[in-house]
GROMACS .gro file of C-alpha atoms in nm:
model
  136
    1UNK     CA    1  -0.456  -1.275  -1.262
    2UNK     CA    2  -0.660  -1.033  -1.361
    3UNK     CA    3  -0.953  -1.050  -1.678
    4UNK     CA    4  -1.004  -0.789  -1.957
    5UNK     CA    5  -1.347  -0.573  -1.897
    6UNK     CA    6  -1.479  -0.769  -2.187
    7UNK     CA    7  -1.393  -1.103  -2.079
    8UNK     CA    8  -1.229  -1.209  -2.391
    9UNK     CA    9  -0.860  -1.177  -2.225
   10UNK     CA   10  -0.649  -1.181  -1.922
   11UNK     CA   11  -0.333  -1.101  -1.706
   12UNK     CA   12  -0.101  -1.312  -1.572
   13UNK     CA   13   0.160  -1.199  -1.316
   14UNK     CA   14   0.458  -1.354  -1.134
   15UNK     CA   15   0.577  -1.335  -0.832
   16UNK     CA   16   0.880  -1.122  -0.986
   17UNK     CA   17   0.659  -0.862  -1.154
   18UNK     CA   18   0.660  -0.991  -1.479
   19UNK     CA   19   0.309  -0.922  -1.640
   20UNK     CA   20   0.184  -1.171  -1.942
   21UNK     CA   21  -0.077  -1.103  -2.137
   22UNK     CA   22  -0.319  -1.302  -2.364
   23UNK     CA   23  -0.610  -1.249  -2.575
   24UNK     CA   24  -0.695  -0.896  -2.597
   25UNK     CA   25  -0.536  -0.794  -2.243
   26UNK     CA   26  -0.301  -0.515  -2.389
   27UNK     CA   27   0.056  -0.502  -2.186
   28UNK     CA   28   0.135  -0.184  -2.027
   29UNK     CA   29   0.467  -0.257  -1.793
   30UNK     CA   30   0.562  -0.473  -1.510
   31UNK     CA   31   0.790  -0.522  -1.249
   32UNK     CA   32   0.945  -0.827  -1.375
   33UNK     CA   33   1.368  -0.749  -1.438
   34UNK     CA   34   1.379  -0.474  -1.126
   35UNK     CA   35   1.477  -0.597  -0.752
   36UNK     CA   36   1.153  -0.584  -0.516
   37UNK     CA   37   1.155  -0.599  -0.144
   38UNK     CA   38   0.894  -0.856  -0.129
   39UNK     CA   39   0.746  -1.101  -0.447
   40UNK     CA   40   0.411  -0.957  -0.581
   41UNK     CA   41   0.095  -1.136  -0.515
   42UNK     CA   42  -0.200  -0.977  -0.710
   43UNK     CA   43  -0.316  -0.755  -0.970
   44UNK     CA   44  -0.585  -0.553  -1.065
   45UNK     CA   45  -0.718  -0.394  -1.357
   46UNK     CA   46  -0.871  -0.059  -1.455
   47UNK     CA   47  -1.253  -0.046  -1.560
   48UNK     CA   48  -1.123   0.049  -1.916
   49UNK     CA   49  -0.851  -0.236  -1.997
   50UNK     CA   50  -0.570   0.041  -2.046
   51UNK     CA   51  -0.409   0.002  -1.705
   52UNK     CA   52  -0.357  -0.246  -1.375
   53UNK     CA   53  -0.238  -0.229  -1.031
   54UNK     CA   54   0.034  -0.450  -0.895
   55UNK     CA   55   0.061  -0.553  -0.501
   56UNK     CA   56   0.389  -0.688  -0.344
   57UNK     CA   57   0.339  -0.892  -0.029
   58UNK     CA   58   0.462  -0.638   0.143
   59UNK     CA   59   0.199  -0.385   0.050
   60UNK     CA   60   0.368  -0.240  -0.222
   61UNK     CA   61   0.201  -0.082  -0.523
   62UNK     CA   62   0.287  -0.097  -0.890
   63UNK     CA   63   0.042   0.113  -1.161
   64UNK     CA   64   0.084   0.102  -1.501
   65UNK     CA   65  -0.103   0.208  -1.831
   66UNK     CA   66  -0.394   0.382  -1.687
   67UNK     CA   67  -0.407   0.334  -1.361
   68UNK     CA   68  -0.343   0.610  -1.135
   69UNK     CA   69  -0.122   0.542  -0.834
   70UNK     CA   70  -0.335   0.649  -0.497
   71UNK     CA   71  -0.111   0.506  -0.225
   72UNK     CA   72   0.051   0.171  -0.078
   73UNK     CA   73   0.144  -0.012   0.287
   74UNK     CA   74   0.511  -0.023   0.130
   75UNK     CA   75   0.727   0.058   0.383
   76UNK     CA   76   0.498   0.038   0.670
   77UNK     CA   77   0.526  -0.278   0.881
   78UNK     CA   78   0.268  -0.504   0.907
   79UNK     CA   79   0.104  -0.710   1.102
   80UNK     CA   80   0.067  -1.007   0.817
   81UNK     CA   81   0.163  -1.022   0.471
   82UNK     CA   82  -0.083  -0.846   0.192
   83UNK     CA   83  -0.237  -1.117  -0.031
   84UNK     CA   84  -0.448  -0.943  -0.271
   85UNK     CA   85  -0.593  -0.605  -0.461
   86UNK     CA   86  -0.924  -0.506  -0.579
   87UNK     CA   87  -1.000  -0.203  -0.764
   88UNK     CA   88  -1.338   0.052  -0.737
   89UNK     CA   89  -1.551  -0.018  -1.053
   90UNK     CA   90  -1.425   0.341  -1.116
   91UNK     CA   91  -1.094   0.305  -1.127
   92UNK     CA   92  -0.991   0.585  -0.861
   93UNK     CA   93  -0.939   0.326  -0.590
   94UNK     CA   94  -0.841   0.033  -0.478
   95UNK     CA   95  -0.849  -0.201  -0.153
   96UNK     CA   96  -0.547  -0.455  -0.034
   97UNK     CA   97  -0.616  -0.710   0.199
   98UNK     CA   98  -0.373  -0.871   0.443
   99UNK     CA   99  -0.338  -1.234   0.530
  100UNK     CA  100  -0.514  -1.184   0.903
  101UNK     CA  101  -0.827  -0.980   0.748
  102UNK     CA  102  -0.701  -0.687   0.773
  103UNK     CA  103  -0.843  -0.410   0.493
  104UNK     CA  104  -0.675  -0.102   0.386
  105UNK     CA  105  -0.827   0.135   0.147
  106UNK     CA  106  -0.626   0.426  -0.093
  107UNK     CA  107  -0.792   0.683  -0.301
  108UNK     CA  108  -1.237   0.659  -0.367
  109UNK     CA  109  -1.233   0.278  -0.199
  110UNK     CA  110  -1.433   0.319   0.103
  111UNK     CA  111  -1.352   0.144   0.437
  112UNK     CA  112  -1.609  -0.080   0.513
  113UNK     CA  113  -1.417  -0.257   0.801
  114UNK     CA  114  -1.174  -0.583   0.788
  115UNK     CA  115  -1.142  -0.879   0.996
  116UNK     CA  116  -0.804  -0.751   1.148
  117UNK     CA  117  -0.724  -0.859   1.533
  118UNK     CA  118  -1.029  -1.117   1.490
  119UNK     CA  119  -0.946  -1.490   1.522
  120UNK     CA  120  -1.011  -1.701   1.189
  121UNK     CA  121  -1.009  -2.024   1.122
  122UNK     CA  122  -0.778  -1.990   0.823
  123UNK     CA  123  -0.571  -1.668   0.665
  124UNK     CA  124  -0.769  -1.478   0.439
  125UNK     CA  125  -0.617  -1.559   0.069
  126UNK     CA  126  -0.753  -1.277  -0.157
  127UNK     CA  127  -1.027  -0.979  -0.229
  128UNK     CA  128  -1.281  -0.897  -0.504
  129UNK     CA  129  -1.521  -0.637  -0.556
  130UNK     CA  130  -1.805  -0.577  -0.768
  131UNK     CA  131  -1.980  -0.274  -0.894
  132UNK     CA  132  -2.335  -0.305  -0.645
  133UNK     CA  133  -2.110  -0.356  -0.375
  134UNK     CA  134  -2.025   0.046  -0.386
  135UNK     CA  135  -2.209   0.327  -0.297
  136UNK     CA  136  -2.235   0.620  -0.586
   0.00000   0.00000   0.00000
């Protein structure tokens, strides 16, 4: 789920890639219809409304509208299943984090360091951001 930049709307997406949208949350695509290699588990959208990421589990990345496509784990093997995506409050980048901490970072998002090959108590289940939290 992701929310409008306003607040007064939101994103829904399935595990299939299918993309709803409700109040003013305009729809720009999905996945939903085309085979995937693993189900998608997050979303994020652009500063602006007009775009939002998709992430398979697999680390597989899905932009549409606005949202410019700076990389993905697809394809790469992993060490644990990605859970979630956040995007910078710019727009030109994006984190994904993996269900044993570990952090990966694609276009402006800076690595801050991840909890990967650490011991926790319990699998990490998602990631946000907000716009304090990065340097610029």
């Amino acid at each position: 789920m992701a929310a409008t930049p306003d607040g007064k709307g939101y994103w829904l997406v399935a595990s299939d890639g299918g993309v709803f949208s409700f109040g003013d949350a305009t729809y720009h695509g999905s996945m939903g219809g085309t085979r995937l290699n693993a189900p998608v588990v997050g979303m994020a959208a652009t500063p602006d409304g007009k775009g939002y990421w998709l992430v398979a589990s697999d680390g597989g990345v899905f932009s549409f509208g606005d949202a410019s496509y700076h990389g993905s784990m697809g394809g790469t093997r992993l060490n644990a299943p990605v859970v979630g995506i956040a995007a910078t409050p710019d727009g030109t980048g994006y984190w994904l984090a993996a269900s044993d901490g570990g952090v990966f970072s694609f276009g402006t998002a800076p690595f801050e360091g991840s909890m990967g090959g650490a011991p926790l108590n319990a699998p990490v289940v998602g990631i946000a951001t907000f716009a304090s939290s990065v340097p610029g």
